[in-house]
Amino acid sequence: MLRFDYGRMREWAPMLMVIQTMTGAGMALLYGFFYPHVTAVRALYITTGAPTLALIPLGFVMLPGAVAQQKTEGTFEYIWSLPSPRSAQATSTFLLYTVLALPGTALALLVSTWRYGVHLSMSPLLVPAALLCAVMTITVGYGMAVAISNPVVTNVVTNALMFVVLMFSPIVFPASQLPGWLYDVHRVLPFYNMAVVIRAGLTTGVATDVATAFFVLGAWTVVGCAMTAWVVGRRR
């Protein structure tokens, strides 16, 4: 199944990584224009938020969009009719998109670091943080895409998510700037927690409640896998 999926993806995989890099690095550069003066603290938040900005579109927009296109073309049902377990197809998608996600994420971080001249203090925590964030976005995005039967609804949901993430999620600015109720909402959503764990792996003493953020991301990963397992198990 890995060989089959890779054969379908290899022609556009490089372009996917380029788009992901441009999204993460481009948004990080754009946020810098919002401030008349980018202070050291602002630069640190923008730079360390760039990897999260690169991961979210891949898992929550591009992957669901690919599944929606397969449903429209009729290839989704064909893939599920192949003589292999449906769980193998889902696992293959998780692995391939995780591999695709990490290079673009690293490049977005490098571009942002170069642009703002930030000196990072990387720790071994960055590895599990980046992997968990990548797996979480992909499992939730895929689970959402297979659970929603109408491809048009999938596209509407993913676009609405991007609006929420880019406009209201405390990824490139401190969460303390949000109203209290909105901050409480983001504490249970994955986007803010992704920024927390990745920032904890890139800095020292900036991120707080890191253990809670890991727990929330783990819970969302379980939810994504459960959605996929439920759809795979009930569809004939």
JSON list of C-alpha atoms in Angstrom, two decimals:
[
{"chain": "A", "resi": 1, "resn": "MET", "atom": "CA", "xyz": [0.00, 0.00, 0.00]},
{"chain": "A", "resi": 2, "resn": "LEU", "atom": "CA", "xyz": [2.91, 2.34, 0.70]},
{"chain": "A", "resi": 3, "resn": "ARG", "atom": "CA", "xyz": [4.33, 1.67, -2.76]},
{"chain": "A", "resi": 4, "resn": "PHE", "atom": "CA", "xyz": [0.93, 2.23, -4.35]},
{"chain": "A", "resi": 5, "resn": "ASP", "atom": "CA", "xyz": [0.30, 5.53, -2.53]},
{"chain": "A", "resi": 6, "resn": "TYR", "atom": "CA", "xyz": [3.83, 6.74, -3.15]},
{"chain": "A", "resi": 7, "resn": "GLY", "atom": "CA", "xyz": [3.42, 6.00, -6.86]},
{"chain": "A", "resi": 8, "resn": "ARG", "atom": "CA", "xyz": [0.33, 8.20, -6.93]},
{"chain": "A", "resi": 9, "resn": "MET", "atom": "CA", "xyz": [1.93, 11.00, -4.90]},
{"chain": "A", "resi": 10, "resn": "ARG", "atom": "CA", "xyz": [5.48, 11.20, -6.19]},
{"chain": "A", "resi": 11, "resn": "GLU", "atom": "CA", "xyz": [4.70, 13.53, -9.12]},
{"chain": "A", "resi": 12, "resn": "TRP", "atom": "CA", "xyz": [3.16, 16.26, -6.99]},
{"chain": "A", "resi": 13, "resn": "ALA", "atom": "CA", "xyz": [4.90, 15.57, -3.64]},
{"chain": "A", "resi": 14, "resn": "PRO", "atom": "CA", "xyz": [7.70, 18.12, -4.32]},
{"chain": "A", "resi": 15, "resn": "MET", "atom": "CA", "xyz": [5.13, 20.80, -5.15]},
{"chain": "A", "resi": 16, "resn": "LEU", "atom": "CA", "xyz": [3.24, 19.94, -1.98]},
{"chain": "A", "resi": 17, "resn": "MET", "atom": "CA", "xyz": [6.38, 20.48, 0.08]},
{"chain": "A", "resi": 18, "resn": "VAL", "atom": "CA", "xyz": [7.06, 23.79, -1.69]},
{"chain": "A", "resi": 19, "resn": "ILE", "atom": "CA", "xyz": [3.52, 25.03, -0.97]},
{"chain": "A", "resi": 20, "resn": "GLN", "atom": "CA", "xyz": [3.81, 23.96, 2.65]},
{"chain": "A", "resi": 21, "resn": "THR", "atom": "CA", "xyz": [7.14, 25.77, 3.04]},
{"chain": "A", "resi": 22, "resn": "MET", "atom": "CA", "xyz": [5.78, 28.90, 1.37]},
{"chain": "A", "resi": 23, "resn": "THR", "atom": "CA", "xyz": [2.72, 28.83, 3.62]},
{"chain": "A", "resi": 24, "resn": "GLY", "atom": "CA", "xyz": [4.70, 28.56, 6.85]},
{"chain": "A", "resi": 25, "resn": "ALA", "atom": "CA", "xyz": [7.51, 30.92, 5.91]},
{"chain": "A", "resi": 26, "resn": "GLY", "atom": "CA", "xyz": [5.23, 33.29, 3.99]},
{"chain": "A", "resi": 27, "resn": "MET", "atom": "CA", "xyz": [2.80, 33.69, 6.88]},
{"chain": "A", "resi": 28, "resn": "ALA", "atom": "CA", "xyz": [5.70, 34.24, 9.28]},
{"chain": "A", "resi": 29, "resn": "LEU", "atom": "CA", "xyz": [7.03, 37.01, 7.04]},
{"chain": "A", "resi": 30, "resn": "LEU", "atom": "CA", "xyz": [3.55, 38.49, 6.64]},
{"chain": "A", "resi": 31, "resn": "TYR", "atom": "CA", "xyz": [2.94, 38.71, 10.38]},
{"chain": "A", "resi": 32, "resn": "GLY", "atom": "CA", "xyz": [6.10, 40.78, 10.65]},
{"chain": "A", "resi": 33, "resn": "PHE", "atom": "CA", "xyz": [4.44, 43.48, 8.54]},
{"chain": "A", "resi": 34, "resn": "PHE", "atom": "CA", "xyz": [1.62, 43.84, 11.08]},
{"chain": "A", "resi": 35, "resn": "TYR", "atom": "CA", "xyz": [3.92, 45.52, 13.59]},
{"chain": "A", "resi": 36, "resn": "PRO", "atom": "CA", "xyz": [5.55, 48.94, 13.14]},
{"chain": "A", "resi": 37, "resn": "HIS", "atom": "CA", "xyz": [8.55, 47.51, 14.99]},
{"chain": "A", "resi": 38, "resn": "VAL", "atom": "CA", "xyz": [9.29, 43.81, 15.45]},
{"chain": "A", "resi": 39, "resn": "THR", "atom": "CA", "xyz": [10.74, 43.50, 18.94]},
{"chain": "A", "resi": 40, "resn": "ALA", "atom": "CA", "xyz": [12.86, 40.56, 20.07]},
{"chain": "A", "resi": 41, "resn": "VAL", "atom": "CA", "xyz": [9.87, 38.94, 21.80]},
{"chain": "A", "resi": 42, "resn": "ARG", "atom": "CA", "xyz": [7.64, 39.36, 18.76]},
{"chain": "A", "resi": 43, "resn": "ALA", "atom": "CA", "xyz": [10.33, 37.97, 16.49]},
{"chain": "A", "resi": 44, "resn": "LEU", "atom": "CA", "xyz": [10.73, 34.96, 18.77]},
{"chain": "A", "resi": 45, "resn": "TYR", "atom": "CA", "xyz": [7.00, 34.20, 18.75]},
{"chain": "A", "resi": 46, "resn": "ILE", "atom": "CA", "xyz": [6.71, 34.61, 14.98]},
{"chain": "A", "resi": 47, "resn": "THR", "atom": "CA", "xyz": [9.78, 32.46, 14.28]},
{"chain": "A", "resi": 48, "resn": "THR", "atom": "CA", "xyz": [8.78, 29.65, 16.62]},
{"chain": "A", "resi": 49, "resn": "GLY", "atom": "CA", "xyz": [5.20, 29.78, 15.31]},
{"chain": "A", "resi": 50, "resn": "ALA", "atom": "CA", "xyz": [6.31, 29.23, 11.71]},
{"chain": "A", "resi": 51, "resn": "PRO", "atom": "CA", "xyz": [6.58, 25.40, 12.01]},
{"chain": "A", "resi": 52, "resn": "THR", "atom": "CA", "xyz": [3.01, 25.24, 13.31]},
{"chain": "A", "resi": 53, "resn": "LEU", "atom": "CA", "xyz": [1.82, 27.47, 10.48]},
{"chain": "A", "resi": 54, "resn": "ALA", "atom": "CA", "xyz": [3.49, 25.07, 8.02]},
{"chain": "A", "resi": 55, "resn": "LEU", "atom": "CA", "xyz": [2.00, 21.91, 9.54]},
{"chain": "A", "resi": 56, "resn": "ILE", "atom": "CA", "xyz": [-1.62, 23.01, 9.84]},
{"chain": "A", "resi": 57, "resn": "PRO", "atom": "CA", "xyz": [-2.41, 23.54, 6.11]},
{"chain": "A", "resi": 58, "resn": "LEU", "atom": "CA", "xyz": [-0.94, 20.16, 5.17]},
{"chain": "A", "resi": 59, "resn": "GLY", "atom": "CA", "xyz": [-3.01, 18.12, 7.60]},
{"chain": "A", "resi": 60, "resn": "PHE", "atom": "CA", "xyz": [-6.16, 20.21, 7.83]},
{"chain": "A", "resi": 61, "resn": "VAL", "atom": "CA", "xyz": [-6.47, 21.49, 4.24]},
{"chain": "A", "resi": 62, "resn": "MET", "atom": "CA", "xyz": [-4.32, 19.66, 1.69]},
{"chain": "A", "resi": 63, "resn": "LEU", "atom": "CA", "xyz": [-4.95, 16.12, 2.92]},
{"chain": "A", "resi": 64, "resn": "PRO", "atom": "CA", "xyz": [-8.74, 16.54, 3.30]},
{"chain": "A", "resi": 65, "resn": "GLY", "atom": "CA", "xyz": [-8.76, 18.26, -0.09]},
{"chain": "A", "resi": 66, "resn": "ALA", "atom": "CA", "xyz": [-6.97, 15.30, -1.66]},
{"chain": "A", "resi": 67, "resn": "VAL", "atom": "CA", "xyz": [-9.48, 12.88, -0.12]},
{"chain": "A", "resi": 68, "resn": "ALA", "atom": "CA", "xyz": [-12.39, 15.06, -1.28]},
{"chain": "A", "resi": 69, "resn": "GLN", "atom": "CA", "xyz": [-10.97, 15.08, -4.82]},
{"chain": "A", "resi": 70, "resn": "GLN", "atom": "CA", "xyz": [-10.63, 11.29, -4.74]},
{"chain": "A", "resi": 71, "resn": "LYS", "atom": "CA", "xyz": [-14.28, 11.00, -3.70]},
{"chain": "A", "resi": 72, "resn": "THR", "atom": "CA", "xyz": [-15.34, 13.31, -6.53]},
{"chain": "A", "resi": 73, "resn": "GLU", "atom": "CA", "xyz": [-13.33, 11.38, -9.10]},
{"chain": "A", "resi": 74, "resn": "GLY", "atom": "CA", "xyz": [-14.45, 8.00, -7.77]},
{"chain": "A", "resi": 75, "resn": "THR", "atom": "CA", "xyz": [-10.90, 6.84, -7.04]},
{"chain": "A", "resi": 76, "resn": "PHE", "atom": "CA", "xyz": [-11.50, 6.78, -3.28]},
{"chain": "A", "resi": 77, "resn": "GLU", "atom": "CA", "xyz": [-13.89, 3.84, -3.54]},
{"chain": "A", "resi": 78, "resn": "TYR", "atom": "CA", "xyz": [-11.52, 2.13, -5.97]},
{"chain": "A", "resi": 79, "resn": "ILE", "atom": "CA", "xyz": [-8.64, 2.36, -3.50]},
{"chain": "A", "resi": 80, "resn": "TRP", "atom": "CA", "xyz": [-10.81, 0.89, -0.74]},
{"chain": "A", "resi": 81, "resn": "SER", "atom": "CA", "xyz": [-11.78, -1.95, -3.08]},
{"chain": "A", "resi": 82, "resn": "LEU", "atom": "CA", "xyz": [-8.18, -3.09, -3.52]},
{"chain": "A", "resi": 83, "resn": "PRO", "atom": "CA", "xyz": [-7.19, -6.46, -1.98]},
{"chain": "A", "resi": 84, "resn": "SER", "atom": "CA", "xyz": [-5.59, -4.95, 1.10]},
{"chain": "A", "resi": 85, "resn": "PRO", "atom": "CA", "xyz": [-6.96, -4.02, 4.53]},
{"chain": "A", "resi": 86, "resn": "ARG", "atom": "CA", "xyz": [-8.48, -0.55, 4.68]},
{"chain": "A", "resi": 87, "resn": "SER", "atom": "CA", "xyz": [-6.43, 0.02, 7.81]},
{"chain": "A", "resi": 88, "resn": "ALA", "atom": "CA", "xyz": [-3.31, -0.45, 5.66]},
{"chain": "A", "resi": 89, "resn": "GLN", "atom": "CA", "xyz": [-4.44, 2.33, 3.33]},
{"chain": "A", "resi": 90, "resn": "ALA", "atom": "CA", "xyz": [-5.08, 4.68, 6.25]},
{"chain": "A", "resi": 91, "resn": "THR", "atom": "CA", "xyz": [-1.74, 3.86, 7.87]},
{"chain": "A", "resi": 92, "resn": "SER", "atom": "CA", "xyz": [0.03, 4.38, 4.55]},
{"chain": "A", "resi": 93, "resn": "THR", "atom": "CA", "xyz": [-1.54, 7.83, 4.23]},
{"chain": "A", "resi": 94, "resn": "PHE", "atom": "CA", "xyz": [-0.51, 8.73, 7.78]},
{"chain": "A", "resi": 95, "resn": "LEU", "atom": "CA", "xyz": [3.11, 7.69, 7.19]},
{"chain": "A", "resi": 96, "resn": "LEU", "atom": "CA", "xyz": [3.55, 9.33, 3.80]},
{"chain": "A", "resi": 97, "resn": "TYR", "atom": "CA", "xyz": [2.04, 12.66, 4.81]},
{"chain": "A", "resi": 98, "resn": "THR", "atom": "CA", "xyz": [4.09, 12.69, 8.02]},
{"chain": "A", "resi": 99, "resn": "VAL", "atom": "CA", "xyz": [7.27, 12.23, 5.98]},
{"chain": "A", "resi": 100, "resn": "LEU", "atom": "CA", "xyz": [6.13, 14.99, 3.60]},
{"chain": "A", "resi": 101, "resn": "ALA", "atom": "CA", "xyz": [5.28, 17.34, 6.47]},
{"chain": "A", "resi": 102, "resn": "LEU", "atom": "CA", "xyz": [8.63, 17.45, 8.25]},
{"chain": "A", "resi": 103, "resn": "PRO", "atom": "CA", "xyz": [10.97, 18.87, 5.53]},
{"chain": "A", "resi": 104, "resn": "GLY", "atom": "CA", "xyz": [8.65, 21.77, 4.73]},
{"chain": "A", "resi": 105, "resn": "THR", "atom": "CA", "xyz": [8.25, 22.49, 8.42]},
{"chain": "A", "resi": 106, "resn": "ALA", "atom": "CA", "xyz": [12.02, 22.61, 8.92]},
{"chain": "A", "resi": 107, "resn": "LEU", "atom": "CA", "xyz": [12.48, 24.89, 5.92]},
{"chain": "A", "resi": 108, "resn": "ALA", "atom": "CA", "xyz": [9.80, 27.28, 7.18]},
{"chain": "A", "resi": 109, "resn": "LEU", "atom": "CA", "xyz": [11.66, 27.50, 10.49]},
{"chain": "A", "resi": 110, "resn": "LEU", "atom": "CA", "xyz": [14.98, 28.14, 8.77]},
{"chain": "A", "resi": 111, "resn": "VAL", "atom": "CA", "xyz": [13.55, 30.94, 6.61]},
{"chain": "A", "resi": 112, "resn": "SER", "atom": "CA", "xyz": [11.90, 32.61, 9.61]},
{"chain": "A", "resi": 113, "resn": "THR", "atom": "CA", "xyz": [15.06, 32.30, 11.71]},
{"chain": "A", "resi": 114, "resn": "TRP", "atom": "CA", "xyz": [17.09, 33.92, 8.93]},
{"chain": "A", "resi": 115, "resn": "ARG", "atom": "CA", "xyz": [14.57, 36.72, 8.41]},
{"chain": "A", "resi": 116, "resn": "TYR", "atom": "CA", "xyz": [14.28, 37.76, 12.07]},
{"chain": "A", "resi": 117, "resn": "GLY", "atom": "CA", "xyz": [17.77, 36.83, 13.23]},
{"chain": "A", "resi": 118, "resn": "VAL", "atom": "CA", "xyz": [16.49, 34.85, 16.20]},
{"chain": "A", "resi": 119, "resn": "HIS", "atom": "CA", "xyz": [18.83, 32.59, 18.14]},
{"chain": "A", "resi": 120, "resn": "LEU", "atom": "CA", "xyz": [17.03, 29.44, 19.20]},
{"chain": "A", "resi": 121, "resn": "SER", "atom": "CA", "xyz": [17.81, 27.02, 22.02]},
{"chain": "A", "resi": 122, "resn": "MET", "atom": "CA", "xyz": [16.82, 23.67, 20.57]},
{"chain": "A", "resi": 123, "resn": "SER", "atom": "CA", "xyz": [16.28, 20.73, 22.89]},
{"chain": "A", "resi": 124, "resn": "PRO", "atom": "CA", "xyz": [15.58, 17.01, 22.34]},
{"chain": "A", "resi": 125, "resn": "LEU", "atom": "CA", "xyz": [11.93, 17.79, 23.13]},
{"chain": "A", "resi": 126, "resn": "LEU", "atom": "CA", "xyz": [11.61, 19.22, 19.61]},
{"chain": "A", "resi": 127, "resn": "VAL", "atom": "CA", "xyz": [11.68, 15.75, 17.99]},
{"chain": "A", "resi": 128, "resn": "PRO", "atom": "CA", "xyz": [8.64, 14.23, 19.77]},
{"chain": "A", "resi": 129, "resn": "ALA", "atom": "CA", "xyz": [6.87, 17.60, 19.61]},
{"chain": "A", "resi": 130, "resn": "ALA", "atom": "CA", "xyz": [7.24, 17.90, 15.83]},
{"chain": "A", "resi": 131, "resn": "LEU", "atom": "CA", "xyz": [6.33, 14.26, 15.25]},
{"chain": "A", "resi": 132, "resn": "LEU", "atom": "CA", "xyz": [3.25, 14.44, 17.46]},
{"chain": "A", "resi": 133, "resn": "CYS", "atom": "CA", "xyz": [2.07, 17.64, 15.81]},
{"chain": "A", "resi": 134, "resn": "ALA", "atom": "CA", "xyz": [2.52, 16.18, 12.33]},
{"chain": "A", "resi": 135, "resn": "VAL", "atom": "CA", "xyz": [0.75, 12.93, 13.21]},
{"chain": "A", "resi": 136, "resn": "MET", "atom": "CA", "xyz": [-2.06, 14.79, 14.99]},
{"chain": "A", "resi": 137, "resn": "THR", "atom": "CA", "xyz": [-2.83, 17.10, 12.06]},
{"chain": "A", "resi": 138, "resn": "ILE", "atom": "CA", "xyz": [-2.76, 14.22, 9.60]},
{"chain": "A", "resi": 139, "resn": "THR", "atom": "CA", "xyz": [-4.89, 11.81, 11.62]},
{"chain": "A", "resi": 140, "resn": "VAL", "atom": "CA", "xyz": [-7.50, 14.45, 12.47]},
{"chain": "A", "resi": 141, "resn": "GLY", "atom": "CA", "xyz": [-7.53, 15.82, 8.92]},
{"chain": "A", "resi": 142, "resn": "TYR", "atom": "CA", "xyz": [-7.86, 12.37, 7.38]},
{"chain": "A", "resi": 143, "resn": "GLY", "atom": "CA", "xyz": [-10.46, 11.25, 9.92]},
{"chain": "A", "resi": 144, "resn": "MET", "atom": "CA", "xyz": [-12.51, 14.37, 9.23]},
{"chain": "A", "resi": 145, "resn": "ALA", "atom": "CA", "xyz": [-12.23, 13.87, 5.46]},
{"chain": "A", "resi": 146, "resn": "VAL", "atom": "CA", "xyz": [-13.39, 10.25, 5.51]},
{"chain": "A", "resi": 147, "resn": "ALA", "atom": "CA", "xyz": [-16.14, 10.91, 8.08]},
{"chain": "A", "resi": 148, "resn": "ILE", "atom": "CA", "xyz": [-17.71, 13.72, 6.01]},
{"chain": "A", "resi": 149, "resn": "SER", "atom": "CA", "xyz": [-19.38, 12.09, 3.03]},
{"chain": "A", "resi": 150, "resn": "ASN", "atom": "CA", "xyz": [-19.92, 15.27, 0.99]},
{"chain": "A", "resi": 151, "resn": "PRO", "atom": "CA", "xyz": [-16.66, 16.66, -0.52]},
{"chain": "A", "resi": 152, "resn": "VAL", "atom": "CA", "xyz": [-18.19, 20.15, -0.72]},
{"chain": "A", "resi": 153, "resn": "VAL", "atom": "CA", "xyz": [-18.81, 20.15, 3.03]},
{"chain": "A", "resi": 154, "resn": "THR", "atom": "CA", "xyz": [-15.22, 19.00, 3.57]},
{"chain": "A", "resi": 155, "resn": "ASN", "atom": "CA", "xyz": [-13.91, 21.98, 1.62]},
{"chain": "A", "resi": 156, "resn": "VAL", "atom": "CA", "xyz": [-16.14, 24.39, 3.55]},
{"chain": "A", "resi": 157, "resn": "VAL", "atom": "CA", "xyz": [-14.97, 23.00, 6.91]},
{"chain": "A", "resi": 158, "resn": "THR", "atom": "CA", "xyz": [-11.27, 23.13, 6.00]},
{"chain": "A", "resi": 159, "resn": "ASN", "atom": "CA", "xyz": [-11.53, 26.72, 4.75]},
{"chain": "A", "resi": 160, "resn": "ALA", "atom": "CA", "xyz": [-13.35, 27.74, 7.92]},
{"chain": "A", "resi": 161, "resn": "LEU", "atom": "CA", "xyz": [-10.62, 26.11, 10.00]},
{"chain": "A", "resi": 162, "resn": "MET", "atom": "CA", "xyz": [-7.92, 28.06, 8.19]},
{"chain": "A", "resi": 163, "resn": "PHE", "atom": "CA", "xyz": [-9.81, 31.29, 8.87]},
{"chain": "A", "resi": 164, "resn": "VAL", "atom": "CA", "xyz": [-9.97, 30.49, 12.59]},
{"chain": "A", "resi": 165, "resn": "VAL", "atom": "CA", "xyz": [-6.31, 29.46, 12.72]},
{"chain": "A", "resi": 166, "resn": "LEU", "atom": "CA", "xyz": [-4.87, 32.43, 10.85]},
{"chain": "A", "resi": 167, "resn": "MET", "atom": "CA", "xyz": [-7.02, 35.10, 12.48]},
{"chain": "A", "resi": 168, "resn": "PHE", "atom": "CA", "xyz": [-7.69, 33.97, 16.04]},
{"chain": "A", "resi": 169, "resn": "SER", "atom": "CA", "xyz": [-5.22, 31.27, 17.12]},
{"chain": "A", "resi": 170, "resn": "PRO", "atom": "CA", "xyz": [-2.39, 32.41, 19.45]},
{"chain": "A", "resi": 171, "resn": "ILE", "atom": "CA", "xyz": [0.38, 30.83, 17.39]},
{"chain": "A", "resi": 172, "resn": "VAL", "atom": "CA", "xyz": [2.57, 33.84, 16.59]},
{"chain": "A", "resi": 173, "resn": "PHE", "atom": "CA", "xyz": [1.57, 35.97, 19.57]},
{"chain": "A", "resi": 174, "resn": "PRO", "atom": "CA", "xyz": [1.17, 35.30, 23.32]},
{"chain": "A", "resi": 175, "resn": "ALA", "atom": "CA", "xyz": [-2.13, 33.72, 24.33]},
{"chain": "A", "resi": 176, "resn": "SER", "atom": "CA", "xyz": [-2.42, 36.29, 27.12]},
{"chain": "A", "resi": 177, "resn": "GLN", "atom": "CA", "xyz": [-3.45, 38.88, 24.50]},
{"chain": "A", "resi": 178, "resn": "LEU", "atom": "CA", "xyz": [-6.72, 37.05, 23.89]},
{"chain": "A", "resi": 179, "resn": "PRO", "atom": "CA", "xyz": [-9.92, 37.54, 25.91]},
{"chain": "A", "resi": 180, "resn": "GLY", "atom": "CA", "xyz": [-10.13, 35.03, 28.74]},
{"chain": "A", "resi": 181, "resn": "TRP", "atom": "CA", "xyz": [-12.98, 33.02, 27.24]},
{"chain": "A", "resi": 182, "resn": "LEU", "atom": "CA", "xyz": [-11.26, 32.74, 23.85]},
{"chain": "A", "resi": 183, "resn": "TYR", "atom": "CA", "xyz": [-8.04, 31.61, 25.50]},
{"chain": "A", "resi": 184, "resn": "ASP", "atom": "CA", "xyz": [-9.98, 28.90, 27.35]},
{"chain": "A", "resi": 185, "resn": "VAL", "atom": "CA", "xyz": [-11.40, 27.69, 24.03]},
{"chain": "A", "resi": 186, "resn": "HIS", "atom": "CA", "xyz": [-7.95, 27.47, 22.46]},
{"chain": "A", "resi": 187, "resn": "ARG", "atom": "CA", "xyz": [-6.61, 25.49, 25.40]},
{"chain": "A", "resi": 188, "resn": "VAL", "atom": "CA", "xyz": [-8.72, 22.53, 24.26]},
{"chain": "A", "resi": 189, "resn": "LEU", "atom": "CA", "xyz": [-8.16, 23.06, 20.52]},
{"chain": "A", "resi": 190, "resn": "PRO", "atom": "CA", "xyz": [-5.03, 21.62, 18.90]},
{"chain": "A", "resi": 191, "resn": "PHE", "atom": "CA", "xyz": [-3.63, 24.73, 17.19]},
{"chain": "A", "resi": 192, "resn": "TYR", "atom": "CA", "xyz": [-2.45, 26.67, 20.24]},
{"chain": "A", "resi": 193, "resn": "ASN", "atom": "CA", "xyz": [-1.11, 23.48, 21.85]},
{"chain": "A", "resi": 194, "resn": "MET", "atom": "CA", "xyz": [0.90, 22.69, 18.73]},
{"chain": "A", "resi": 195, "resn": "ALA", "atom": "CA", "xyz": [2.62, 26.06, 19.04]},
{"chain": "A", "resi": 196, "resn": "VAL", "atom": "CA", "xyz": [3.28, 25.43, 22.74]},
{"chain": "A", "resi": 197, "resn": "VAL", "atom": "CA", "xyz": [5.07, 22.08, 22.33]},
{"chain": "A", "resi": 198, "resn": "ILE", "atom": "CA", "xyz": [7.10, 23.19, 19.32]},
{"chain": "A", "resi": 199, "resn": "ARG", "atom": "CA", "xyz": [8.04, 26.46, 21.04]},
{"chain": "A", "resi": 200, "resn": "ALA", "atom": "CA", "xyz": [9.10, 24.44, 24.09]},
{"chain": "A", "resi": 201, "resn": "GLY", "atom": "CA", "xyz": [11.51, 22.49, 21.88]},
{"chain": "A", "resi": 202, "resn": "LEU", "atom": "CA", "xyz": [12.95, 25.65, 20.33]},
{"chain": "A", "resi": 203, "resn": "THR", "atom": "CA", "xyz": [13.25, 27.94, 23.35]},
{"chain": "A", "resi": 204, "resn": "THR", "atom": "CA", "xyz": [13.90, 27.89, 27.08]},
{"chain": "A", "resi": 205, "resn": "GLY", "atom": "CA", "xyz": [11.43, 29.30, 29.58]},
{"chain": "A", "resi": 206, "resn": "VAL", "atom": "CA", "xyz": [8.99, 30.74, 27.02]},
{"chain": "A", "resi": 207, "resn": "ALA", "atom": "CA", "xyz": [6.37, 27.99, 26.74]},
{"chain": "A", "resi": 208, "resn": "THR", "atom": "CA", "xyz": [4.24, 27.05, 29.74]},
{"chain": "A", "resi": 209, "resn": "ASP", "atom": "CA", "xyz": [1.90, 24.12, 30.50]},
{"chain": "A", "resi": 210, "resn": "VAL", "atom": "CA", "xyz": [3.87, 21.95, 28.08]},
{"chain": "A", "resi": 211, "resn": "ALA", "atom": "CA", "xyz": [2.72, 18.66, 29.62]},
{"chain": "A", "resi": 212, "resn": "THR", "atom": "CA", "xyz": [-0.91, 19.70, 29.29]},
{"chain": "A", "resi": 213, "resn": "ALA", "atom": "CA", "xyz": [-0.32, 20.66, 25.65]},
{"chain": "A", "resi": 214, "resn": "PHE", "atom": "CA", "xyz": [1.17, 17.23, 24.93]},
{"chain": "A", "resi": 215, "resn": "PHE", "atom": "CA", "xyz": [-1.85, 15.60, 26.57]},
{"chain": "A", "resi": 216, "resn": "VAL", "atom": "CA", "xyz": [-4.32, 17.64, 24.49]},
{"chain": "A", "resi": 217, "resn": "LEU", "atom": "CA", "xyz": [-2.48, 16.82, 21.26]},
{"chain": "A", "resi": 218, "resn": "GLY", "atom": "CA", "xyz": [-2.40, 13.15, 22.18]},
{"chain": "A", "resi": 219, "resn": "ALA", "atom": "CA", "xyz": [-6.14, 13.23, 22.82]},
{"chain": "A", "resi": 220, "resn": "TRP", "atom": "CA", "xyz": [-6.79, 14.83, 19.43]},
{"chain": "A", "resi": 221, "resn": "THR", "atom": "CA", "xyz": [-4.62, 12.19, 17.78]},
{"chain": "A", "resi": 222, "resn": "VAL", "atom": "CA", "xyz": [-6.74, 9.48, 19.39]},
{"chain": "A", "resi": 223, "resn": "VAL", "atom": "CA", "xyz": [-9.88, 11.25, 18.18]},
{"chain": "A", "resi": 224, "resn": "GLY", "atom": "CA", "xyz": [-8.55, 11.35, 14.62]},
{"chain": "A", "resi": 225, "resn": "CYS", "atom": "CA", "xyz": [-7.63, 7.65, 14.68]},
{"chain": "A", "resi": 226, "resn": "ALA", "atom": "CA", "xyz": [-11.02, 6.80, 16.20]},
{"chain": "A", "resi": 227, "resn": "MET", "atom": "CA", "xyz": [-12.88, 8.68, 13.46]},
{"chain": "A", "resi": 228, "resn": "THR", "atom": "CA", "xyz": [-10.91, 6.83, 10.81]},
{"chain": "A", "resi": 229, "resn": "ALA", "atom": "CA", "xyz": [-11.42, 3.45, 12.49]},
{"chain": "A", "resi": 230, "resn": "TRP", "atom": "CA", "xyz": [-15.16, 4.09, 12.85]},
{"chain": "A", "resi": 231, "resn": "VAL", "atom": "CA", "xyz": [-15.58, 4.95, 9.15]},
{"chain": "A", "resi": 232, "resn": "VAL", "atom": "CA", "xyz": [-13.34, 2.11, 7.99]},
{"chain": "A", "resi": 233, "resn": "GLY", "atom": "CA", "xyz": [-15.21, -0.38, 10.14]},
{"chain": "A", "resi": 234, "resn": "ARG", "atom": "CA", "xyz": [-18.76, 0.60, 9.20]},
{"chain": "A", "resi": 235, "resn": "ARG", "atom": "CA", "xyz": [-18.46, 1.22, 5.45]},
{"chain": "A", "resi": 236, "resn": "ARG", "atom": "CA", "xyz": [-19.00, -1.73, 3.12]}
]
